[in-house]
Structures are given as C-alpha cells and as structure tokens.
Short mmCIF file of C-alpha atoms in Angstrom, two decimals:
data_model
loop_
_atom_site.label_atom_id
_atom_site.label_comp_id
_atom_site.label_asym_id
_atom_site.label_seq_id
_atom_site.Cartn_x
_atom_site.Cartn_y
_atom_site.Cartn_z
CA ALA A 143 92.67 65.79 81.55
CA ARG A 144 92.87 68.41 79.02
CA PRO A 145 96.22 70.55 79.64
CA GLU A 146 95.07 73.66 77.61
CA LEU A 147 92.20 74.20 80.07
CA PHE A 148 94.56 74.88 82.97
CA ILE A 149 98.06 75.52 81.68
CA ASN A 150 99.14 79.41 82.33
CA ARG A 151 95.53 80.21 84.11
CA VAL A 152 95.57 82.83 86.97
CA VAL A 153 93.63 81.00 89.86
CA PHE A 154 94.28 83.68 92.31
CA ASP A 155 95.07 87.16 92.55
CA SER A 156 95.29 89.00 96.00
CA PHE A 157 94.86 92.26 94.23
CA ASP A 158 91.79 91.38 91.62
CA SER A 159 89.01 89.08 93.45
CA ASN A 160 87.43 88.60 90.06
CA VAL A 161 89.86 86.19 89.41
CA GLU A 162 88.07 82.87 89.08
CA GLY A 163 88.63 80.81 92.44
CA GLY A 164 90.62 83.86 93.33
CA SER A 165 89.14 83.67 97.20
CA GLU A 166 87.25 81.56 99.29
CA PRO A 167 84.68 82.14 101.64
CA ALA A 168 85.59 83.54 104.90
CA THR A 169 84.21 80.71 106.55
CA SER A 170 85.69 78.23 104.38
CA GLY A 171 87.92 75.47 106.00
CA ALA A 172 87.33 72.60 103.48
CA GLY A 173 85.24 71.73 100.20
CA THR A 174 85.53 72.45 96.19
CA GLY A 175 87.33 75.60 95.50
CA ALA A 176 85.26 78.83 95.57
CA GLY A 177 84.05 79.90 91.74
CA TYR A 178 84.85 76.07 90.47
CA ALA A 179 82.51 73.33 89.45
CA SER A 180 81.84 70.21 91.44
CA GLY A 181 84.21 67.93 90.69
CA ASP A 182 86.99 70.28 89.59
CA THR A 183 90.39 69.52 91.21
CA THR A 184 91.93 73.04 90.98
CA LEU A 185 93.22 74.35 94.41
CA THR A 186 91.67 77.41 95.69
CA PHE A 187 94.30 79.71 97.12
CA GLU A 188 94.06 82.44 99.77
CA SER A 189 96.56 85.01 101.05
CA ARG A 190 94.27 87.72 102.37
CA PHE A 191 94.77 87.50 106.38
CA GLU A 192 97.20 88.42 108.57
CA SER A 193 100.84 87.77 107.70
CA GLY A 194 99.56 86.11 104.56
CA ASN A 195 101.91 87.48 101.35
CA LEU A 196 100.94 85.29 98.22
CA ARG A 197 100.17 87.51 95.31
CA ARG A 198 99.22 85.44 92.42
CA ALA A 199 98.74 81.71 91.81
CA VAL A 200 99.03 80.17 88.11
CA GLN A 201 98.45 77.00 87.18
CA VAL A 202 100.96 75.77 84.95
CA GLY A 203 99.77 71.64 84.90
CA GLU A 204 97.23 69.80 86.54
CA TRP A 205 98.97 69.52 89.87
CA GLU A 206 101.62 72.43 89.36
CA TYR A 207 101.15 75.75 90.47
CA ASP A 208 103.43 78.68 90.00
CA LEU A 209 103.65 81.35 92.65
CA TYR A 210 104.13 85.17 93.05
CA LEU A 211 104.98 86.92 96.28
CA ASN A 212 104.28 90.28 97.36
CA PRO A 213 106.93 91.89 98.24
CA ASP A 214 107.69 93.32 102.17
CA TRP A 215 105.72 96.64 103.00
CA LEU A 216 107.28 99.58 101.54
CA THR A 217 110.21 97.57 99.48
CA LYS A 218 110.60 96.72 95.66
CA THR A 219 111.98 93.35 95.50
CA HIS A 220 112.05 91.65 98.95
CA THR A 221 110.71 88.50 98.74
CA GLN A 222 112.16 85.62 100.48
CA TRP A 223 109.48 84.11 102.82
CA TYR A 224 105.96 83.00 102.59
CA HIS A 225 102.39 82.23 104.23
CA TYR A 226 99.62 81.16 102.31
CA ARG A 227 96.81 78.37 102.29
CA LEU A 228 94.84 76.44 99.83
CA SER A 229 91.95 74.18 100.01
CA ASN A 230 89.92 71.74 97.42
CA THR A 231 93.17 69.10 98.06
CA ARG A 232 92.95 65.74 96.68
CA ARG A 233 94.37 62.81 98.44
CA GLY A 234 97.17 60.73 96.11
CA PRO A 235 98.55 62.97 93.79
CA LYS A 236 102.07 64.95 94.02
CA TYR A 237 101.22 68.71 93.70
CA LYS A 238 104.40 71.04 92.68
CA PHE A 239 104.75 74.40 93.73
CA ASN A 240 107.54 76.67 92.33
CA ILE A 241 107.98 80.07 93.85
CA VAL A 242 109.11 82.25 91.22
CA ASN A 243 110.12 85.73 92.42
CA MET A 244 112.45 84.79 95.20
CA VAL A 245 115.29 87.21 94.97
CA LYS A 246 118.44 86.08 97.40
CA PRO A 247 121.41 84.04 95.29
CA SER A 248 121.44 81.34 97.63
CA SER A 249 119.08 79.79 100.17
CA VAL A 250 118.87 77.80 103.38
CA TYR A 251 116.54 75.34 101.48
CA SER A 252 119.76 74.42 99.49
CA GLU A 253 120.84 72.78 102.59
CA GLY A 254 118.39 71.29 104.01
CA GLN A 255 115.74 73.06 105.10
CA ARG A 256 112.02 72.23 104.52
CA PRO A 257 108.85 74.33 104.24
CA LEU A 258 106.50 74.07 107.23
CA CYS A 259 102.87 73.02 106.95
CA TYR A 260 99.56 72.77 108.86
CA SER A 261 96.49 70.88 107.86
CA VAL A 262 93.07 71.51 109.22
CA LYS A 263 91.85 67.82 109.37
CA ALA A 264 94.99 66.59 110.70
CA ALA A 265 94.95 68.77 113.46
CA ALA A 266 91.03 67.94 114.04
CA GLU A 267 91.70 64.04 113.80
CA CYS A 268 95.32 63.60 115.03
CA GLY A 269 96.01 66.82 117.05
CA LEU A 270 99.06 67.85 114.69
CA GLY A 271 100.16 71.14 114.32
CA TRP A 272 103.13 72.88 112.27
CA HIS A 273 105.29 70.42 111.01
CA ARG A 274 108.01 70.14 108.07
CA CYS A 275 106.82 69.05 104.82
CA GLY A 276 108.01 68.94 101.22
CA ILE A 277 110.08 66.70 98.78
CA ASP A 278 112.06 67.55 95.71
CA ILE A 279 112.88 70.68 96.94
CA ALA A 280 115.03 72.55 95.12
CA TYR A 281 116.62 76.23 94.78
CA TYR A 282 117.78 77.61 92.10
CA PRO A 283 118.03 80.85 89.44
CA ASN A 284 115.24 81.10 87.02
CA SER A 285 114.71 83.37 83.48
CA LEU A 286 111.88 85.45 85.10
CA GLY A 287 114.16 88.20 83.97
CA ASN A 288 111.60 91.01 85.12
CA LYS A 289 112.32 94.33 84.86
CA VAL A 290 111.21 96.35 87.63
CA ARG A 291 110.42 100.12 87.80
CA ARG A 292 112.42 102.02 90.24
CA ASP A 293 109.57 103.72 91.26
CA SER A 294 107.40 101.20 91.69
CA SER A 295 106.78 97.97 93.63
CA PRO A 296 106.07 94.97 91.53
CA ALA A 297 103.11 94.10 93.52
CA ALA A 298 101.47 96.89 91.76
CA GLN A 299 101.92 95.42 88.59
CA PRO A 300 101.56 91.99 86.62
CA PRO A 301 104.33 89.69 87.89
CA ASN A 302 105.92 89.41 84.75
CA ASN A 303 105.57 93.03 83.72
CA SER A 304 108.16 94.40 81.66
CA ASN A 305 108.89 98.01 80.74
CA SER A 306 111.68 99.26 77.96
CA SER A 307 111.88 102.65 80.07
CA SER A 308 115.73 103.37 80.75
CA SER A 309 114.61 103.98 84.52
CA ASN A 310 113.99 100.22 84.58
CA LYS A 311 116.99 97.67 86.34
CA GLN A 312 117.15 94.00 85.66
CA ILE A 313 116.27 91.89 88.86
CA ALA A 314 117.61 88.46 89.07
CA PHE A 315 114.85 86.28 90.45
CA TYR A 316 115.24 82.77 91.93
CA THR A 317 112.87 79.68 92.19
CA LEU A 318 111.93 77.69 95.38
CA THR A 319 110.45 74.66 94.08
CA PHE A 320 108.90 71.69 96.50
CA ALA A 321 106.18 68.83 96.30
CA ALA A 322 103.83 67.58 98.52
CA GLN A 323 101.24 65.08 98.65
CA PHE A 324 98.21 65.37 100.84
CA GLU A 325 96.69 62.79 103.21
CA TYR A 326 93.13 64.06 102.80
CA ASP A 327 90.76 64.83 100.38
CA ASN A 328 88.99 68.47 100.67
CA ASP A 329 91.39 69.54 103.13
CA THR A 330 92.55 72.92 104.24
CA VAL A 331 96.23 73.32 104.08
CA SER A 332 98.69 76.49 105.05
CA PHE A 333 102.45 76.61 104.18
CA ALA A 334 104.62 78.99 105.58
CA HIS A 335 108.34 79.68 105.45
CA CYS A 336 108.38 79.99 109.52
CA TYR A 337 106.57 79.30 112.49
CA PRO A 338 104.00 82.01 111.74
CA TYR A 339 103.41 85.08 115.32
CA THR A 340 101.48 87.58 114.15
CA LEU A 341 100.73 91.18 115.31
CA THR A 342 97.77 89.47 117.07
CA ASP A 343 99.85 86.82 118.26
CA LEU A 344 101.98 89.61 119.95
CA GLN A 345 99.31 91.84 121.47
CA ARG A 346 97.52 89.23 122.97
CA TYR A 347 100.79 88.12 124.54
CA MET A 348 101.67 91.49 126.04
CA SER A 349 98.16 91.50 127.44
CA ALA A 350 98.31 88.33 129.15
CA LEU A 351 101.82 89.30 130.24
CA GLU A 352 100.30 92.93 131.95
CA ALA A 353 97.47 90.73 133.30
CA ASP A 354 99.70 88.02 135.24
CA PRO A 355 99.94 89.18 139.08
CA PHE A 356 103.90 87.94 139.33
CA ARG A 357 105.48 88.71 135.88
CA SER A 358 103.48 92.39 135.96
CA GLN A 359 105.59 93.73 138.66
CA TRP A 360 108.72 93.63 136.61
CA LEU A 361 107.49 95.38 133.30
CA ARG A 362 105.87 98.27 132.06
CA ARG A 363 104.28 98.70 128.66
CA ARG A 364 103.89 101.75 126.68
CA ARG A 365 103.73 102.79 122.76
CA LEU A 366 107.00 103.96 121.70
CA CYS A 367 105.98 104.83 118.01
CA GLU A 368 103.60 103.64 115.19
CA THR A 369 105.20 101.50 112.25
CA LEU A 370 104.64 103.20 108.49
CA ALA A 371 101.70 100.46 108.48
CA GLY A 372 100.71 102.32 111.71
CA ASN A 373 100.59 99.34 114.00
CA ALA A 374 101.70 100.32 117.75
CA CYS A 375 105.19 99.35 118.52
CA ASP A 376 105.85 98.82 122.03
CA LEU A 377 108.47 99.73 124.23
CA ILE A 378 108.68 96.89 126.92
CA THR A 379 111.10 97.99 130.23
CA ILE A 380 111.84 94.87 132.48
CA THR A 381 113.56 95.82 135.92
CA SER A 382 113.13 95.69 139.73
CA PHE A 383 110.65 98.97 140.10
CA SER A 384 110.52 99.07 144.07
CA SER A 385 113.95 100.99 144.05
CA ASN A 386 114.02 104.80 144.12
CA HIS A 387 114.18 107.04 141.02
CA GLU A 388 117.57 107.90 140.98
CA GLU A 389 118.75 104.49 141.62
CA MET A 390 116.99 103.34 138.41
CA ARG A 391 118.78 105.88 136.42
CA ARG A 392 121.84 104.84 137.17
CA ARG A 393 121.19 101.47 136.06
CA LYS A 394 122.78 100.49 132.64
CA GLY A 395 120.38 99.21 130.02
CA VAL A 396 120.23 96.37 127.45
CA VAL A 397 118.26 97.10 124.10
CA ILE A 398 116.99 94.13 122.83
CA THR A 399 115.06 94.08 119.30
CA ALA A 400 113.61 91.50 117.23
CA ARG A 401 111.47 90.82 113.79
CA VAL A 402 113.80 93.66 112.07
CA HIS A 403 112.08 92.21 108.63
CA PRO A 404 108.76 91.11 108.37
CA GLY A 405 109.59 87.39 107.26
CA GLU A 406 111.72 86.81 110.58
CA SER A 407 108.82 85.07 112.58
CA ASN A 408 111.45 83.04 114.23
CA ALA A 409 113.31 86.19 115.87
CA SER A 410 109.86 87.11 117.25
CA TRP A 411 109.25 83.35 119.14
CA MET A 412 113.06 83.95 120.20
CA MET A 413 112.05 87.25 121.87
CA HIS A 414 108.56 85.52 123.28
CA GLY A 415 111.21 83.20 124.88
CA VAL A 416 113.42 85.74 126.21
CA LEU A 417 110.49 87.52 127.81
CA ASP A 418 109.17 84.50 129.41
CA PHE A 419 112.53 83.78 131.00
CA LEU A 420 113.11 87.67 132.34
CA THR A 421 109.75 87.87 133.87
CA GLY A 422 109.78 84.20 135.47
CA GLU A 423 110.34 82.97 138.75
CA THR A 424 113.76 81.52 138.24
CA PRO A 425 116.73 83.00 140.47
CA GLU A 426 118.56 83.64 137.08
CA ALA A 427 116.15 86.23 135.81
CA HIS A 428 116.12 88.21 139.18
#
C-alpha cells in the first residue's frame, strides 16, 4: 500500500456530500464504497439516518480512521456518545477507530465498557443482533486543542478549526480508541455507544400501547409540547380512569422522565420497561 494515498484523507463529511466516498446509496447494504474504484478497501461511512451523529471520518492509515462527532442539538461541545455505520469491510485486517472529540475527562470505557456493533450479514446468517465488540480499547486526553468560538457550534466548522479571537475558549478533547476485526467481506456494520432507541421506535411503541385493548384502558396520551427540534413530546398518564373526577383529582401523582440527553438511549429502554410493567396484567401493577 502507498500511505501517501490515504493519510489524512477525508472520506466522509455529513455536511458535504461532495467528499469522495462521503455517502452511500440509500439502498446500500453491502458492496464497495460509493465513489471508490473496484478493489479499493476504503471504508464507506454514513450517519445521515435517525440517531446517527458522525460528523467526519478521516483516514489516517490503511486500516485506521479518526472520527469526529456532531455535538448534541443546540450545544457547542456535548460529544460523549456515537452511532454510525460503515460498509466495504474486509475480513481479517484489524481496523482501528479513534473518536477524537470526546469531552468528558473520564469514561466507563476505562472501566471495561465495550462498543456495541451490529453486522447485517451476521444478522442474516446467524440471527445475531446488537452485541458488544471491540479490542484494544482506551480512553485518554489528546492534543487536538481546538479553540471553539463561544457563539458557534463546532459542527458548523471544520473539526480542526482554530480562531485567534479573544472570544474563543480552549476546549479539552479526549480520544476513545478501539479496534475491530470483521467476520465478513463487504459487510455493513453499525457501531453505537448504547443500544439505539429512536423517536420512531418510541412513536411506534406508544401507538401499539394505544391499540392494545387491555393496556390502553390504563393510559391516556396527549402532546405536552414540542421539542426545540419540532418533535412531539408526549405526556402519558397511567391510572384507573373508572373513578369519578373528584377522586382522581385527590390522587397524588408520580412523575417519571427519561432520555434527558440524546445519547441516553439506555434510559429509553428502561422507560419502555416501566410502561410495559405499569400497563401490564400483574397484580403489582394495579
């Protein structure tokens, strides 16, 4: 291989579809990366799907990539979770992924957590779903040393942007690095911090609860408000609605919330379980 052909080569940018190999066909499941010649082993990255947050991928070695994340919505530097997919894999080589703009000084990855991954071919052939993966995992401070404008999101600037204005502040960044070896050639593989749970998943689940003859008798659903992104924020009331209005008004309420931050999809799964239990048929629920 000729290192000069791929070192520091931008291969994906979610803000720029003109980047070579920066996107994949909408129906892509496997195959060579979009924009690459036959036989090219460059990975094809994608994150322009619901709950994806990869901003940019830079190839720094034949099998190594530096990854930059988009910050959480309406924040400047909240980057501590990830969800992206890639294709055009090769069986055998050890790929290395460095997520270089994490912001928390400490991480559960230093205490044994591993990334989650999902292989399209493993799911089709073996029925294997999301599972823990990754080797050579480490989390440490890096020398990226970005200076981010106080009034501008880093997602709107190149990841290595710097500005000498006095209104800038120094941001400390950390790297999450891990390696992976793929089981299949030309596979499509997704990586995530936690098991994904999207807004679409939530809306489908709520519709299923409302359509269930037993569960629906215990709940009422209405729109509390809209989020800053314009999505519906539902208010679910669970109680016995057979009582009269005055008795219901005297009842004490318990408020349960979840998914305060975008990356906390594990909290969505916990709330899913809470709603299953509270609307279920067990004596404890009633």
